[in-house]
Amino acid sequence: MAFIINTAQNLHTAARKATPIAQISSQAKFNLEQAYAIQEFAMQLRYREGEKLVGLKMGFTSTAKMQQMGVHDMIWGRLTDAMLVQNGGSITFSKFIHPRAEPEIAFKISKEITTELTLEECYEVVDGIAAAIEIIDSRYQNFKFSLNDVIADNCSSAAFVVGDWQKPEQQISDLGMKLLFDDAVVAEGSSADILGNPWLSLQAATRLAAQYNQPIAAGSIILAGAATNAEFVKSGMQVSATVSGFGPVGFSVV
Ligand code: OOG
Ligand code: MG
C-alpha cells in the first residue's frame, strides 16, 4: 500500500509542478491492478483539491497510437473539470511538461451507466457526439513508459477540448479526422482507425468502468481515443482538429 500511495503522490506532484519523474517500472515491479490503484489514488488527491470527475478517456484504441508509444493494449483514464478547456480557448504551455495534441471523438452520456452495455445499448445512452482534441502530457521523462506506467499516470491525461455537440444521428464509423497546427495538417486518419468504429470504444469503456467499479454519471464525456499519432505543441501555436460532418474544435497555446 505504501508503494501505491507514494507513487500516486509523486505523479500528482509531477503534474502540479510540471516536472517529469523517472519511469516507475525502471525502479519497481508492479502489475496492472496496482497501476489502476495508483491512478485511482492520484485522482483522490485531485478530488481533495476540488477537482470533479467529468468523464473517462480511452487510450490506445488505434494501432497508430499503440505503435507510436510501443504498447499493446487498451487503457482507460479519468477526466476532470480542471482538464476541460473551452473550445476556442487556450492552454498555458508552462503548466505542462511536454504536451502533445491528438484528434478525438467525444460522446456525451445521457443516463448513468454502471454495467457493461451491448453496442445497441450504447446508442441509447448517448445524446451528443463531437469532434475533440486531447492534450496528453506524460509525467515521465521523455514521454517514455510501459503500459502499467502510463495507466498509473492516468493515461497521460492533461487537458481536452470539445467542439459543439451534435445529435448522434450520423454514422461515425469512417469519418476523416485531421489535426492542424496553424492551419497545416500535421496528422490525418479516419474514425475507422478507432477500433474499426468509435462506438466500440464507448462499449469498451462501459466494460472497463464496470470492471473497475467506476460508474459513468449522466452528463459524462467519454473520449474514444486518438485516430492518429499525437504531435508536440509549442507556445504561440493555434491547434485545431476536424472530423468530417462535425463542427470545428481548437485552442491556442500561450
Ligand atoms: C497515453 C494516452 C493514449 C489515446 O488517445 O490513445 C491516448 C499516451 O499516449 O501518452 O490518450
Ligand atoms: Mg487520447
PDB file of C-alpha atoms and ligand atoms in Angstrom:
ATOM      1  CA  MET A   1       0.000   0.000   0.000  1.00  0.00           C
ATOM      2  CA  ALA A   2       2.825   2.437   0.799  1.00  0.00           C
ATOM      3  CA  PHE A   3       4.160   1.912  -2.727  1.00  0.00           C
ATOM      4  CA  ILE A   4       0.778   2.829  -4.231  1.00  0.00           C
ATOM      5  CA  ILE A   5       0.306   5.932  -2.074  1.00  0.00           C
ATOM      6  CA  ASN A   6       3.862   7.201  -2.572  1.00  0.00           C
ATOM      7  CA  THR A   7       3.792   6.658  -6.306  1.00  0.00           C
ATOM      8  CA  ALA A   8       0.403   8.380  -6.643  1.00  0.00           C
ATOM      9  CA  GLN A   9       1.752  11.315  -4.644  1.00  0.00           C
ATOM     10  CA  ASN A  10       4.887  11.535  -6.829  1.00  0.00           C
ATOM     11  CA  LEU A  11       2.829  11.515 -10.021  1.00  0.00           C
ATOM     12  CA  HIS A  12       0.464  14.120  -8.607  1.00  0.00           C
ATOM     13  CA  THR A  13       3.357  16.397  -7.628  1.00  0.00           C
ATOM     14  CA  ALA A  14       4.999  15.900 -11.032  1.00  0.00           C
ATOM     15  CA  ALA A  15       1.776  17.070 -12.721  1.00  0.00           C
ATOM     16  CA  ARG A  16       1.318  20.034 -10.385  1.00  0.00           C
ATOM     17  CA  LYS A  17       4.936  21.179 -10.756  1.00  0.00           C
ATOM     18  CA  ALA A  18       5.159  20.295 -14.453  1.00  0.00           C
ATOM     19  CA  THR A  19       8.363  18.432 -13.659  1.00  0.00           C
ATOM     20  CA  PRO A  20       8.854  14.918 -15.048  1.00  0.00           C
ATOM     21  CA  ILE A  21       9.841  11.895 -12.985  1.00  0.00           C
ATOM     22  CA  ALA A  22      11.602   8.635 -13.856  1.00  0.00           C
ATOM     23  CA  GLN A  23       9.506   5.757 -15.119  1.00  0.00           C
ATOM     24  CA  ILE A  24       8.196   3.732 -12.178  1.00  0.00           C
ATOM     25  CA  SER A  25       8.827   0.430 -13.946  1.00  0.00           C
ATOM     26  CA  SER A  26      12.549   1.203 -14.154  1.00  0.00           C
ATOM     27  CA  GLN A  27      12.695   1.104 -10.337  1.00  0.00           C
ATOM     28  CA  ALA A  28       9.939  -1.234  -9.165  1.00  0.00           C
ATOM     29  CA  LYS A  29       7.928  -4.197 -10.370  1.00  0.00           C
ATOM     30  CA  PHE A  30       4.170  -3.694 -10.286  1.00  0.00           C
ATOM     31  CA  ASN A  31       1.154  -5.164 -12.032  1.00  0.00           C
ATOM     32  CA  LEU A  32      -1.883  -3.871 -13.907  1.00  0.00           C
ATOM     33  CA  GLU A  33      -4.113  -3.958 -10.847  1.00  0.00           C
ATOM     34  CA  GLN A  34      -1.606  -1.879  -8.868  1.00  0.00           C
ATOM     35  CA  ALA A  35      -1.293   0.527 -11.812  1.00  0.00           C
ATOM     36  CA  TYR A  36      -5.043   1.242 -11.741  1.00  0.00           C
ATOM     37  CA  ALA A  37      -4.905   1.534  -7.938  1.00  0.00           C
ATOM     38  CA  ILE A  38      -2.193   4.224  -8.276  1.00  0.00           C
ATOM     39  CA  GLN A  39      -4.330   6.046 -10.854  1.00  0.00           C
ATOM     40  CA  GLU A  40      -7.329   5.929  -8.531  1.00  0.00           C
ATOM     41  CA  PHE A  41      -5.332   7.163  -5.542  1.00  0.00           C
ATOM     42  CA  ALA A  42      -3.802  10.017  -7.541  1.00  0.00           C
ATOM     43  CA  MET A  43      -7.331  11.009  -8.593  1.00  0.00           C
ATOM     44  CA  GLN A  44      -8.359  11.124  -4.931  1.00  0.00           C
ATOM     45  CA  LEU A  45      -5.613  13.728  -4.447  1.00  0.00           C
ATOM     46  CA  ARG A  46      -7.118  15.815  -7.255  1.00  0.00           C
ATOM     47  CA  TYR A  47     -10.646  15.435  -5.857  1.00  0.00           C
ATOM     48  CA  ARG A  48      -9.393  16.565  -2.459  1.00  0.00           C
ATOM     49  CA  GLU A  49      -8.095  19.733  -4.132  1.00  0.00           C
ATOM     50  CA  GLY A  50     -11.584  20.351  -5.523  1.00  0.00           C
ATOM     51  CA  GLU A  51     -11.477  18.789  -8.987  1.00  0.00           C
ATOM     52  CA  LYS A  52     -14.581  16.909 -10.139  1.00  0.00           C
ATOM     53  CA  LEU A  53     -14.788  13.823 -12.310  1.00  0.00           C
ATOM     54  CA  VAL A  54     -16.462  14.739 -15.622  1.00  0.00           C
ATOM     55  CA  GLY A  55     -15.742  11.713 -17.762  1.00  0.00           C
ATOM     56  CA  LEU A  56     -13.444   8.970 -18.952  1.00  0.00           C
ATOM     57  CA  LYS A  57     -10.984   8.598 -21.790  1.00  0.00           C
ATOM     58  CA  MET A  58      -9.980   5.545 -23.706  1.00  0.00           C
ATOM     59  CA  GLY A  59      -6.406   5.150 -24.876  1.00  0.00           C
ATOM     60  CA  PHE A  60      -4.565   3.049 -27.440  1.00  0.00           C
ATOM     61  CA  THR A  61      -7.752   2.258 -29.332  1.00  0.00           C
ATOM     62  CA  SER A  62      -5.896   2.787 -32.641  1.00  0.00           C
ATOM     63  CA  THR A  63      -2.857   0.946 -33.983  1.00  0.00           C
ATOM     64  CA  ALA A  64      -1.259   4.324 -34.854  1.00  0.00           C
ATOM     65  CA  LYS A  65      -1.171   5.214 -31.142  1.00  0.00           C
ATOM     66  CA  MET A  66      -0.102   1.768 -29.968  1.00  0.00           C
ATOM     67  CA  GLN A  67       2.793   1.744 -32.402  1.00  0.00           C
ATOM     68  CA  GLN A  68       3.825   5.324 -31.636  1.00  0.00           C
ATOM     69  CA  MET A  69       4.035   4.615 -27.911  1.00  0.00           C
ATOM     70  CA  GLY A  70       5.228   0.985 -28.123  1.00  0.00           C
ATOM     71  CA  VAL A  71       2.372  -0.557 -26.144  1.00  0.00           C
ATOM     72  CA  HIS A  72      -0.081  -3.315 -26.927  1.00  0.00           C
ATOM     73  CA  ASP A  73      -3.354  -2.889 -25.063  1.00  0.00           C
ATOM     74  CA  MET A  74      -6.298  -0.568 -24.482  1.00  0.00           C
ATOM     75  CA  ILE A  75      -6.227   1.618 -21.363  1.00  0.00           C
ATOM     76  CA  TRP A  76      -8.669   3.996 -19.689  1.00  0.00           C
ATOM     77  CA  GLY A  77      -8.286   7.079 -17.549  1.00  0.00           C
ATOM     78  CA  ARG A  78     -10.316   9.757 -15.816  1.00  0.00           C
ATOM     79  CA  LEU A  79     -11.105  13.316 -16.925  1.00  0.00           C
ATOM     80  CA  THR A  80     -11.826  16.188 -14.523  1.00  0.00           C
ATOM     81  CA  ASP A  81     -13.420  19.611 -14.863  1.00  0.00           C
ATOM     82  CA  ALA A  82      -9.997  21.251 -14.438  1.00  0.00           C
ATOM     83  CA  MET A  83      -8.793  19.500 -17.607  1.00  0.00           C
ATOM     84  CA  LEU A  84     -11.652  20.815 -19.741  1.00  0.00           C
ATOM     85  CA  VAL A  85     -10.591  23.732 -21.940  1.00  0.00           C
ATOM     86  CA  GLN A  86     -13.261  25.817 -23.641  1.00  0.00           C
ATOM     87  CA  ASN A  87     -13.486  25.408 -27.405  1.00  0.00           C
ATOM     88  CA  GLY A  88     -11.510  28.336 -28.860  1.00  0.00           C
ATOM     89  CA  GLY A  89      -9.800  28.894 -25.503  1.00  0.00           C
ATOM     90  CA  SER A  90      -6.141  28.496 -24.594  1.00  0.00           C
ATOM     91  CA  ILE A  91      -3.724  26.393 -22.589  1.00  0.00           C
ATOM     92  CA  THR A  92      -0.669  27.765 -20.808  1.00  0.00           C
ATOM     93  CA  PHE A  93       2.419  25.964 -22.067  1.00  0.00           C
ATOM     94  CA  SER A  94       4.384  26.405 -18.830  1.00  0.00           C
ATOM     95  CA  LYS A  95       1.787  24.376 -16.901  1.00  0.00           C
ATOM     96  CA  PHE A  96       2.676  21.296 -18.977  1.00  0.00           C
ATOM     97  CA  ILE A  97       5.836  19.203 -19.272  1.00  0.00           C
ATOM     98  CA  HIS A  98       5.873  18.214 -22.971  1.00  0.00           C
ATOM     99  CA  PRO A  99       2.268  18.436 -24.197  1.00  0.00           C
ATOM    100  CA  ARG A 100       1.072  16.671 -27.321  1.00  0.00           C
ATOM    101  CA  ALA A 101      -2.273  17.017 -29.093  1.00  0.00           C
ATOM    102  CA  GLU A 102      -4.345  14.329 -30.792  1.00  0.00           C
ATOM    103  CA  PRO A 103      -7.683  14.378 -32.646  1.00  0.00           C
ATOM    104  CA  GLU A 104     -10.523  12.508 -30.983  1.00  0.00           C
ATOM    105  CA  ILE A 105     -14.272  11.897 -30.953  1.00  0.00           C
ATOM    106  CA  ALA A 106     -16.260  12.618 -27.786  1.00  0.00           C
ATOM    107  CA  PHE A 107     -19.536  11.091 -26.599  1.00  0.00           C
ATOM    108  CA  LYS A 108     -21.936  12.779 -24.161  1.00  0.00           C
ATOM    109  CA  ILE A 109     -23.711  10.305 -21.869  1.00  0.00           C
ATOM    110  CA  SER A 110     -27.410  10.857 -21.082  1.00  0.00           C
ATOM    111  CA  LYS A 111     -28.002   8.159 -18.426  1.00  0.00           C
ATOM    112  CA  GLU A 112     -25.912   6.736 -15.630  1.00  0.00           C
ATOM    113  CA  ILE A 113     -24.012   3.576 -16.664  1.00  0.00           C
ATOM    114  CA  THR A 114     -22.971   1.049 -14.028  1.00  0.00           C
ATOM    115  CA  THR A 115     -22.791  -2.172 -16.060  1.00  0.00           C
ATOM    116  CA  GLU A 116     -21.223  -3.289 -19.319  1.00  0.00           C
ATOM    117  CA  LEU A 117     -23.526  -2.341 -22.205  1.00  0.00           C
ATOM    118  CA  THR A 118     -24.004  -4.013 -25.560  1.00  0.00           C
ATOM    119  CA  LEU A 119     -23.318  -1.945 -28.658  1.00  0.00           C
ATOM    120  CA  GLU A 120     -27.079  -1.474 -29.190  1.00  0.00           C
ATOM    121  CA  GLU A 121     -27.499  -0.303 -25.598  1.00  0.00           C
ATOM    122  CA  CYS A 122     -24.703   2.227 -26.117  1.00  0.00           C
ATOM    123  CA  TYR A 123     -26.798   4.017 -28.758  1.00  0.00           C
ATOM    124  CA  GLU A 124     -29.484   4.560 -26.100  1.00  0.00           C
ATOM    125  CA  VAL A 125     -27.255   6.350 -23.599  1.00  0.00           C
ATOM    126  CA  VAL A 126     -25.624   8.963 -25.857  1.00  0.00           C
ATOM    127  CA  ASP A 127     -27.249  12.296 -26.604  1.00  0.00           C
ATOM    128  CA  GLY A 128     -24.311  14.073 -28.224  1.00  0.00           C
ATOM    129  CA  ILE A 129     -21.206  13.437 -30.320  1.00  0.00           C
ATOM    130  CA  ALA A 130     -18.493  15.998 -31.037  1.00  0.00           C
ATOM    131  CA  ALA A 131     -15.048  16.440 -32.515  1.00  0.00           C
ATOM    132  CA  ALA A 132     -12.464  16.804 -29.741  1.00  0.00           C
ATOM    133  CA  ILE A 133      -8.767  17.301 -29.112  1.00  0.00           C
ATOM    134  CA  GLU A 134      -6.964  15.639 -26.258  1.00  0.00           C
ATOM    135  CA  ILE A 135      -3.804  17.183 -24.828  1.00  0.00           C
ATOM    136  CA  ILE A 136      -1.699  14.449 -23.293  1.00  0.00           C
ATOM    137  CA  ASP A 137       1.313  15.166 -21.116  1.00  0.00           C
ATOM    138  CA  SER A 138       3.152  12.184 -19.706  1.00  0.00           C
ATOM    139  CA  ARG A 139       4.587  12.802 -16.267  1.00  0.00           C
ATOM    140  CA  TYR A 140       7.533  10.578 -17.230  1.00  0.00           C
ATOM    141  CA  GLN A 141      10.827  11.810 -18.627  1.00  0.00           C
ATOM    142  CA  ASN A 142      10.995  11.749 -22.430  1.00  0.00           C
ATOM    143  CA  PHE A 143       7.335  10.647 -22.632  1.00  0.00           C
ATOM    144  CA  LYS A 144       8.585   7.060 -22.173  1.00  0.00           C
ATOM    145  CA  PHE A 145       6.578   4.454 -20.295  1.00  0.00           C
ATOM    146  CA  SER A 146       5.417   0.852 -20.045  1.00  0.00           C
ATOM    147  CA  LEU A 147       1.710   0.044 -20.182  1.00  0.00           C
ATOM    148  CA  ASN A 148       1.496  -0.085 -16.369  1.00  0.00           C
ATOM    149  CA  ASP A 149       3.449   3.179 -16.033  1.00  0.00           C
ATOM    150  CA  VAL A 150       1.038   5.073 -18.278  1.00  0.00           C
ATOM    151  CA  ILE A 151      -2.042   3.620 -16.554  1.00  0.00           C
ATOM    152  CA  ALA A 152      -0.691   4.747 -13.172  1.00  0.00           C
ATOM    153  CA  ASP A 153      -0.187   8.203 -14.714  1.00  0.00           C
ATOM    154  CA  ASN A 154      -3.918   8.452 -15.564  1.00  0.00           C
ATOM    155  CA  CYS A 155      -3.051   7.630 -19.165  1.00  0.00           C
ATOM    156  CA  SER A 156      -1.167  10.935 -19.642  1.00  0.00           C
ATOM    157  CA  SER A 157      -4.455  12.893 -19.311  1.00  0.00           C
ATOM    158  CA  ALA A 158      -3.819  16.611 -19.002  1.00  0.00           C
ATOM    159  CA  ALA A 159      -6.450  18.612 -20.906  1.00  0.00           C
ATOM    160  CA  PHE A 160      -9.144  18.261 -23.547  1.00  0.00           C
ATOM    161  CA  VAL A 161     -11.305  20.455 -25.756  1.00  0.00           C
ATOM    162  CA  VAL A 162     -14.691  19.505 -27.181  1.00  0.00           C
ATOM    163  CA  GLY A 163     -16.443  21.026 -30.221  1.00  0.00           C
ATOM    164  CA  ASP A 164     -20.195  21.666 -30.497  1.00  0.00           C
ATOM    165  CA  TRP A 165     -22.320  18.650 -29.601  1.00  0.00           C
ATOM    166  CA  GLN A 166     -24.446  17.172 -32.373  1.00  0.00           C
ATOM    167  CA  LYS A 167     -27.286  14.693 -32.031  1.00  0.00           C
ATOM    168  CA  PRO A 168     -25.967  11.154 -32.554  1.00  0.00           C
ATOM    169  CA  GLU A 169     -27.731  10.727 -35.870  1.00  0.00           C
ATOM    170  CA  GLN A 170     -24.994  10.221 -38.407  1.00  0.00           C
ATOM    171  CA  GLN A 171     -22.726   7.231 -38.987  1.00  0.00           C
ATOM    172  CA  ILE A 172     -19.339   7.804 -37.406  1.00  0.00           C
ATOM    173  CA  SER A 173     -17.557   4.619 -38.465  1.00  0.00           C
ATOM    174  CA  ASP A 174     -15.491   6.139 -41.286  1.00  0.00           C
ATOM    175  CA  LEU A 175     -15.005   9.873 -40.936  1.00  0.00           C
ATOM    176  CA  GLY A 176     -11.888  11.767 -41.984  1.00  0.00           C
ATOM    177  CA  MET A 177     -10.032  13.197 -38.959  1.00  0.00           C
ATOM    178  CA  LYS A 178      -7.281  15.802 -39.094  1.00  0.00           C
ATOM    179  CA  LEU A 179      -5.053  17.604 -36.638  1.00  0.00           C
ATOM    180  CA  LEU A 180      -3.802  21.035 -37.694  1.00  0.00           C
ATOM    181  CA  PHE A 181      -1.111  23.319 -36.302  1.00  0.00           C
ATOM    182  CA  ASP A 182      -1.525  26.890 -37.570  1.00  0.00           C
ATOM    183  CA  ASP A 183      -3.703  25.612 -40.429  1.00  0.00           C
ATOM    184  CA  ALA A 184      -1.177  22.999 -41.613  1.00  0.00           C
ATOM    185  CA  VAL A 185      -2.265  19.365 -41.362  1.00  0.00           C
ATOM    186  CA  VAL A 186       0.155  17.528 -39.064  1.00  0.00           C
ATOM    187  CA  ALA A 187      -1.727  14.245 -38.631  1.00  0.00           C
ATOM    188  CA  GLU A 188      -4.534  12.627 -40.555  1.00  0.00           C
ATOM    189  CA  GLY A 189      -6.609   9.480 -40.158  1.00  0.00           C
ATOM    190  CA  SER A 190     -10.098   8.051 -40.076  1.00  0.00           C
ATOM    191  CA  SER A 191     -12.507   7.314 -37.261  1.00  0.00           C
ATOM    192  CA  ALA A 192     -12.367   3.736 -38.607  1.00  0.00           C
ATOM    193  CA  ASP A 193      -8.861   3.639 -37.082  1.00  0.00           C
ATOM    194  CA  ILE A 194     -10.543   3.747 -33.639  1.00  0.00           C
ATOM    195  CA  LEU A 195     -11.282   0.038 -33.144  1.00  0.00           C
ATOM    196  CA  GLY A 196     -12.981  -0.040 -36.568  1.00  0.00           C
ATOM    197  CA  ASN A 197     -15.780   2.141 -35.144  1.00  0.00           C
ATOM    198  CA  PRO A 198     -15.629   4.628 -32.225  1.00  0.00           C
ATOM    199  CA  TRP A 199     -18.869   3.213 -30.786  1.00  0.00           C
ATOM    200  CA  LEU A 200     -16.862   0.083 -29.944  1.00  0.00           C
ATOM    201  CA  SER A 201     -14.569   2.251 -27.861  1.00  0.00           C
ATOM    202  CA  LEU A 202     -17.556   3.509 -25.876  1.00  0.00           C
ATOM    203  CA  GLN A 203     -18.689  -0.074 -25.428  1.00  0.00           C
ATOM    204  CA  ALA A 204     -15.224  -0.998 -24.134  1.00  0.00           C
ATOM    205  CA  ALA A 205     -15.390   1.987 -21.758  1.00  0.00           C
ATOM    206  CA  THR A 206     -18.615   0.606 -20.241  1.00  0.00           C
ATOM    207  CA  ARG A 207     -16.971  -2.789 -19.777  1.00  0.00           C
ATOM    208  CA  LEU A 208     -13.845  -1.375 -18.117  1.00  0.00           C
ATOM    209  CA  ALA A 209     -15.750   1.125 -15.974  1.00  0.00           C
ATOM    210  CA  ALA A 210     -17.980  -1.681 -14.675  1.00  0.00           C
ATOM    211  CA  GLN A 211     -14.969  -3.915 -14.058  1.00  0.00           C
ATOM    212  CA  TYR A 212     -13.219  -1.198 -12.037  1.00  0.00           C
ATOM    213  CA  ASN A 213     -16.364  -0.035 -10.181  1.00  0.00           C
ATOM    214  CA  GLN A 214     -16.311   3.386 -11.780  1.00  0.00           C
ATOM    215  CA  PRO A 215     -19.915   4.453 -12.525  1.00  0.00           C
ATOM    216  CA  ILE A 216     -20.329   6.749 -15.536  1.00  0.00           C
ATOM    217  CA  ALA A 217     -22.671   9.557 -14.451  1.00  0.00           C
ATOM    218  CA  ALA A 218     -25.292  11.170 -16.702  1.00  0.00           C
ATOM    219  CA  GLY A 219     -23.638  14.136 -18.409  1.00  0.00           C
ATOM    220  CA  SER A 220     -20.206  12.449 -18.569  1.00  0.00           C
ATOM    221  CA  ILE A 221     -17.912  12.914 -21.549  1.00  0.00           C
ATOM    222  CA  ILE A 222     -16.160   9.863 -22.996  1.00  0.00           C
ATOM    223  CA  LEU A 223     -13.176  10.314 -25.313  1.00  0.00           C
ATOM    224  CA  ALA A 224     -12.889   7.379 -27.724  1.00  0.00           C
ATOM    225  CA  GLY A 225      -9.113   7.562 -28.233  1.00  0.00           C
ATOM    226  CA  ALA A 226      -6.938   9.185 -30.881  1.00  0.00           C
ATOM    227  CA  ALA A 227      -7.153   8.143 -34.509  1.00  0.00           C
ATOM    228  CA  THR A 228      -3.613   9.330 -35.310  1.00  0.00           C
ATOM    229  CA  ASN A 229      -0.223   9.907 -33.717  1.00  0.00           C
ATOM    230  CA  ALA A 230      -0.080  12.660 -31.106  1.00  0.00           C
ATOM    231  CA  GLU A 231       2.066  15.683 -32.021  1.00  0.00           C
ATOM    232  CA  PHE A 232       4.063  18.001 -29.737  1.00  0.00           C
ATOM    233  CA  VAL A 233       2.616  21.502 -29.404  1.00  0.00           C
ATOM    234  CA  LYS A 234       4.594  24.719 -28.796  1.00  0.00           C
ATOM    235  CA  SER A 235       3.661  28.050 -27.343  1.00  0.00           C
ATOM    236  CA  GLY A 236       2.309  30.550 -29.841  1.00  0.00           C
ATOM    237  CA  MET A 237       0.579  27.847 -31.838  1.00  0.00           C
ATOM    238  CA  GLN A 238      -3.038  27.567 -32.937  1.00  0.00           C
ATOM    239  CA  VAL A 239      -4.176  23.931 -32.696  1.00  0.00           C
ATOM    240  CA  SER A 240      -7.344  22.617 -34.312  1.00  0.00           C
ATOM    241  CA  ALA A 241      -8.948  19.387 -35.416  1.00  0.00           C
ATOM    242  CA  THR A 242     -11.609  18.433 -37.897  1.00  0.00           C
ATOM    243  CA  VAL A 243     -13.858  15.399 -38.008  1.00  0.00           C
ATOM    244  CA  SER A 244     -15.906  15.398 -41.211  1.00  0.00           C
ATOM    245  CA  GLY A 245     -19.533  16.277 -40.593  1.00  0.00           C
ATOM    246  CA  PHE A 246     -18.785  17.853 -37.203  1.00  0.00           C
ATOM    247  CA  GLY A 247     -18.103  21.401 -36.110  1.00  0.00           C
ATOM    248  CA  PRO A 248     -14.529  22.591 -35.625  1.00  0.00           C
ATOM    249  CA  VAL A 249     -12.593  22.357 -32.372  1.00  0.00           C
ATOM    250  CA  GLY A 250      -9.472  24.247 -31.427  1.00  0.00           C
ATOM    251  CA  PHE A 251      -7.391  26.146 -28.904  1.00  0.00           C
ATOM    252  CA  SER A 252      -4.292  28.258 -28.746  1.00  0.00           C
ATOM    253  CA  VAL A 253      -1.106  27.649 -26.785  1.00  0.00           C
ATOM    254  CA  VAL A 254       0.127  30.670 -24.838  1.00  0.00           C
TER     255      VAL A 254
HETATM  256  C1  OOG B   1      -1.291   7.679 -23.467  1.00  0.00           C
HETATM  257  C2  OOG B   1      -2.651   8.156 -23.811  1.00  0.00           C
HETATM  258  C3  OOG B   1      -3.259   7.455 -25.004  1.00  0.00           C
HETATM  259  C4  OOG B   1      -5.062   7.773 -26.805  1.00  0.00           C
HETATM  260  O1  OOG B   1      -5.953   8.500 -27.256  1.00  0.00           O
HETATM  261  O2  OOG B   1      -4.689   6.755 -27.378  1.00  0.00           O
HETATM  262  C5  OOG B   1      -4.448   8.178 -25.510  1.00  0.00           C
HETATM  263  C6  OOG B   1      -0.195   8.375 -24.252  1.00  0.00           C
HETATM  264  O3  OOG B   1      -0.106   8.217 -25.469  1.00  0.00           O
HETATM  265  O4  OOG B   1       0.607   9.062 -23.601  1.00  0.00           O
HETATM  266  O5  OOG B   1      -4.925   9.122 -24.944  1.00  0.00           O
HETATM  267 MG    MG B   2      -6.249  10.310 -26.217  1.00  0.00          MG
END
